[in-house]
Short mmCIF file of C-alpha atoms in Angstrom, two decimals:
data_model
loop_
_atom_site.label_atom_id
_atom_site.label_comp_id
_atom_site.label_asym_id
_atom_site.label_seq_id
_atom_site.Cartn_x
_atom_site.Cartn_y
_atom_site.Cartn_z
CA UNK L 1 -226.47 -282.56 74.36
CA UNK L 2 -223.66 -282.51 76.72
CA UNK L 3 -224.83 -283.90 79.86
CA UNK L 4 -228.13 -283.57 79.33
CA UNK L 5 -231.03 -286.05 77.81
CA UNK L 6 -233.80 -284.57 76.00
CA UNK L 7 -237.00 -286.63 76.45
CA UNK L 8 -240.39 -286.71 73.95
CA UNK L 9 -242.92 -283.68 75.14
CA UNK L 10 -239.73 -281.24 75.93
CA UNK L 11 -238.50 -282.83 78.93
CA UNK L 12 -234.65 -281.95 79.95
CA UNK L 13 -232.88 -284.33 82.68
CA UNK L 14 -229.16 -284.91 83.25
CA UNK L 15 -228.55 -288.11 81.26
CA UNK L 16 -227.55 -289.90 84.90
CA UNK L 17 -230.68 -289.50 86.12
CA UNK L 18 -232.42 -291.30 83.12
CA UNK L 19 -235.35 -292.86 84.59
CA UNK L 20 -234.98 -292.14 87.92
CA UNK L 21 -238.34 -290.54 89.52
CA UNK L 22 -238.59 -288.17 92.41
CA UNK L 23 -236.43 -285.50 90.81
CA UNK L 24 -237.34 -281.65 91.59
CA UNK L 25 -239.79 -280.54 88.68
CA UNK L 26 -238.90 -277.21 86.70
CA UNK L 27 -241.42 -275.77 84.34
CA UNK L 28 -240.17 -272.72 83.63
CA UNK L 29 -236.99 -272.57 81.06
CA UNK L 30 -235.11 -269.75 83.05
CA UNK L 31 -234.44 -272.57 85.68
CA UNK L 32 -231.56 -273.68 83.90
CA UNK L 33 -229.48 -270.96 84.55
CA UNK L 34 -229.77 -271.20 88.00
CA UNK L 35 -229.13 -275.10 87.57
CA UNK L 36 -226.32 -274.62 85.62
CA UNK L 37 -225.05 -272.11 87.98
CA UNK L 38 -223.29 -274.66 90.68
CA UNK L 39 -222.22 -278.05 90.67
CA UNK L 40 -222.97 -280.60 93.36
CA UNK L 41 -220.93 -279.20 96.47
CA UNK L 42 -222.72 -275.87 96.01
CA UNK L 43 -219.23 -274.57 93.93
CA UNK L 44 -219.75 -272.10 91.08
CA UNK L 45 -219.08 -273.25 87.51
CA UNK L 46 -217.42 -270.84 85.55
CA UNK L 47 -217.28 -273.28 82.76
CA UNK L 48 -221.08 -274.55 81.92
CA UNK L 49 -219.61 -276.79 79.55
CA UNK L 50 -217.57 -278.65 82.18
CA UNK L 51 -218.91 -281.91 82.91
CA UNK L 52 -219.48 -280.90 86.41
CA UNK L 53 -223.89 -279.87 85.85
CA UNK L 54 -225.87 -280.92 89.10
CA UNK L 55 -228.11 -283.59 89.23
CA UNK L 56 -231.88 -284.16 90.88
CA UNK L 57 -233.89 -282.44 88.83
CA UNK L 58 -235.84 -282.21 85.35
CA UNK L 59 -237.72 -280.07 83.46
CA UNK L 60 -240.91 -280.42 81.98
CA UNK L 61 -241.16 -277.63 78.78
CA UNK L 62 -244.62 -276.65 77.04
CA UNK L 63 -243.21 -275.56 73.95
CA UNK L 64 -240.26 -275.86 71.42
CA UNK L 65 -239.64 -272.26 72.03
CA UNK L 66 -238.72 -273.28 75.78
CA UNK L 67 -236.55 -275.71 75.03
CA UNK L 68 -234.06 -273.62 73.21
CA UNK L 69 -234.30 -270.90 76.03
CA UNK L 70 -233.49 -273.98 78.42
CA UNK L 71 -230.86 -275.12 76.34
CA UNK L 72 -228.81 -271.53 76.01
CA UNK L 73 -229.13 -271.31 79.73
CA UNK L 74 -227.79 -274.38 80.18
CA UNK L 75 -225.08 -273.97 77.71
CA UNK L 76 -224.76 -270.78 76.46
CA UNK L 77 -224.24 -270.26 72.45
CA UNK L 78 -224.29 -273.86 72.11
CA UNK L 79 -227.63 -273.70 69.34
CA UNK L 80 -226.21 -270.77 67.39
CA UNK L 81 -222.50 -272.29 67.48
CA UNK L 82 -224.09 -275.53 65.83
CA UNK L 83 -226.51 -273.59 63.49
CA UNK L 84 -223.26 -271.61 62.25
CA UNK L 85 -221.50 -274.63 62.19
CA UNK L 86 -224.27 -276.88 60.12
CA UNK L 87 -224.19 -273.90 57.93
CA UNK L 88 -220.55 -273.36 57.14
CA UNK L 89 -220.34 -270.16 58.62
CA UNK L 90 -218.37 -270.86 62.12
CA UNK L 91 -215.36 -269.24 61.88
CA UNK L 92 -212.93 -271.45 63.68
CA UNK L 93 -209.94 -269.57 65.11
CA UNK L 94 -206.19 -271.36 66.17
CA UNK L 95 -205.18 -271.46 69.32
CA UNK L 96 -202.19 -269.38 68.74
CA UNK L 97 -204.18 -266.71 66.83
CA UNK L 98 -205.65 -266.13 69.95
CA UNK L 99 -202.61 -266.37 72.12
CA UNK L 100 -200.95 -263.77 69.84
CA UNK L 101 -204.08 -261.29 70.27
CA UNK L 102 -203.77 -261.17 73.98
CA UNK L 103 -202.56 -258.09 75.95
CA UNK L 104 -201.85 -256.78 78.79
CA UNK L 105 -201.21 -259.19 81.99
CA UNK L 106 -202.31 -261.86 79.27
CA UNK L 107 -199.45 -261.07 76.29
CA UNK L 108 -197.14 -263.11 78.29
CA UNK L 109 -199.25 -265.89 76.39
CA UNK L 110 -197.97 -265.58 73.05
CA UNK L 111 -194.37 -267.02 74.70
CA UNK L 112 -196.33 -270.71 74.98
CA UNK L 113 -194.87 -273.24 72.64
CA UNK L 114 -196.29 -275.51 70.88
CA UNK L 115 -195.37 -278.25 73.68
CA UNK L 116 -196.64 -275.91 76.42
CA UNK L 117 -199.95 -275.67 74.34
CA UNK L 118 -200.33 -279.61 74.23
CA UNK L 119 -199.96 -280.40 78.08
CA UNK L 120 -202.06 -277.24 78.43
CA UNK L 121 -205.13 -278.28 76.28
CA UNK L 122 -205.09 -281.77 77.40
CA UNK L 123 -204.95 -281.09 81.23
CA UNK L 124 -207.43 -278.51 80.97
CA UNK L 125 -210.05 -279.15 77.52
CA UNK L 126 -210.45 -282.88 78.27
CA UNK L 127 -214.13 -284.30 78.60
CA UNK L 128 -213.44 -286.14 81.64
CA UNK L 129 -212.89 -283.44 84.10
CA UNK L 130 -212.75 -279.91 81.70
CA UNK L 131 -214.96 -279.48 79.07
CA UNK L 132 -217.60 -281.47 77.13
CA UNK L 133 -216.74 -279.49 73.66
CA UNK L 134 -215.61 -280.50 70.68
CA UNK L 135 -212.70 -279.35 69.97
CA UNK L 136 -212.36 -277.47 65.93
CA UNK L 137 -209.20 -275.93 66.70
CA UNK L 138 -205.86 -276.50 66.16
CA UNK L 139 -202.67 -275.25 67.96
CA UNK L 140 -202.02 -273.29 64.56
CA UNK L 141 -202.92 -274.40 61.01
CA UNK L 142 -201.25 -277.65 60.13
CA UNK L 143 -200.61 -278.42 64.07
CA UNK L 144 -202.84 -280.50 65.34
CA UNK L 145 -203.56 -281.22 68.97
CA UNK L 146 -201.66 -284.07 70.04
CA UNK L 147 -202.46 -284.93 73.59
CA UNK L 148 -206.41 -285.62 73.52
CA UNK L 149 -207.96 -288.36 71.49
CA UNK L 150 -209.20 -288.12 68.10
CA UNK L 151 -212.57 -288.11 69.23
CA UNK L 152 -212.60 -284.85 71.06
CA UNK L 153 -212.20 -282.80 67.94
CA UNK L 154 -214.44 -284.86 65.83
CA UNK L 155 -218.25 -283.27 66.38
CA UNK L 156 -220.01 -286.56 67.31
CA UNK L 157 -223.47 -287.49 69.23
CA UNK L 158 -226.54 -286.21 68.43
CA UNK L 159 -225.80 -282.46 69.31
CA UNK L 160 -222.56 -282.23 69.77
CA UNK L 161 -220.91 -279.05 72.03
CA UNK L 162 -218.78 -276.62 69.43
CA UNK L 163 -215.66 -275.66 70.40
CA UNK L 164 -214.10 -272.54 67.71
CA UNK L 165 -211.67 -270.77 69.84
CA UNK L 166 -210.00 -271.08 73.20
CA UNK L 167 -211.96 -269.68 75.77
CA UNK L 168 -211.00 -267.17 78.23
CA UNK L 169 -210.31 -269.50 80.74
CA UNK L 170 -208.05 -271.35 78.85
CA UNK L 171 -205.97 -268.24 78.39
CA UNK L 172 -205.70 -267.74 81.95
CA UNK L 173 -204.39 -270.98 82.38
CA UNK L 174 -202.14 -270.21 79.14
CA UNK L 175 -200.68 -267.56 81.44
CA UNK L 176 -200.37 -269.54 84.38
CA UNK L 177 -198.35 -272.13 82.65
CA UNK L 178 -196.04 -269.85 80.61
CA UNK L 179 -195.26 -267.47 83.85
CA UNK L 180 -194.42 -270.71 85.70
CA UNK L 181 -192.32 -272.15 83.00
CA UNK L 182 -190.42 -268.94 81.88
CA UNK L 183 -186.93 -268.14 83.89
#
C-alpha cells in the first residue's frame, strides 16, 4: 500500500527497508501520523501520498483494529476510498468539474485548458516525485489524461491508492499555472 509493506502479525515498514533490522520500533498505531508527518530532511509533507514517507522505522501492531488506524494515519481516507470504490459507490469527479467549482483567488482556474491541464497533472500527479495515487479522473468526460502512463489511472497492486478528484493542492498549482500563462 503505497510505500509501505505490510508484514504477517500486523507489522508496517516502508517497503525499502524490507528486511533490514535495527529500525526504530513503534507499537502504538498513532505513530504514523507523526511518521507520515515529514520526509527525510525533516520537511513537512503536505501531500502523505507523495512518495516522499521517511524511512528507519517499523511498526509492530497487536490487532487488526490497529492496523487500519495505522494505515489512515499514514494515508488518510485511503481504506474508505477503496471500500467505496470495491463497492461501486466512489463518486469520481473530472478535473474540470472541479476547476469550474472554484472561487475566489482560485476561479481564475476554470481559464486552464485542456493543454494547461495535461502538463499540469503530469508535472505534478506523477508517482515518481508527486503522488502514489491512482488516478480515476479524467480532464472532463471523454478526455482522458494524456501525459502520464496508462498505468497511473489503472488501480493496480495489492491496495492500490484512489485518486477521485483533484486535490486541493493540485488546484493551487492549477492557479499558479493559469496566472502565469494568462496575458
Amino acid at each position: 500500500m503505497g510505500e509501505l509493506i505490510i508484514s504477517e502479525g500486523y507489522e508496517l515498514r516502508h517497503h525499502l527497508d524490507a528486511g533490514r533490522e535495527g529500525l526504530t520500533l513503534y507499537t502504538a498505531p498513532g505513530a504514523a501520523r507523526e511518521i507520515a508527518l515529514y520526509d527525510e530532511a525533516g520537511n513537512y509533507r503536505p501531500l502523505k501520498t507523495a512518495p516522499t514517507l521517511r524511512r528507519g522505522w517499523r511498526m509492530g501492531l497487536g490487532a487488526i483494529g490497529d492496523l487500519q488506524e495505522a494505515l489512515e494515519g499514514f494515508y488518510p481516507a485511503m481504506l474508505a476510498a477503496r471500500l467505496a470504490h470495491q463497492n461501486g459507490k466512489l463518486r469520481v469527479t473530472p478535473l474540470r468539474e472541479t476547476l469550474n467549482r472554484q472561487s475566489g483567488m482560485y476561479a481564475i482556474t476554470k481559464k486552464m485548458t485542456d493543454e494547461q491541464a495535461n502538463a499540469t497533472v503530469c508535472a505534478f500527479c506523477n508517482s515518481t516525485s508527486g503522488c502514489l495515487k491512482t488516478i480515476l479522473w479524467q480532464i472532463a468526460p471523454g478526455i482522458p489524461i494524456t501525459t502520464l502512463p496508462p498505468e497511473k489511472s489503472a488501480p493496480h497492486g495489492d491496495f492500490p491508492l484512489l485518486c477521485a478528484e483533484g486535490c486541493n493542492l493540485l488546484v493551487a498549482r492549477a492557479r499558479e499555472v493559469v496566472k502565469q500563462e494568462t496575458p
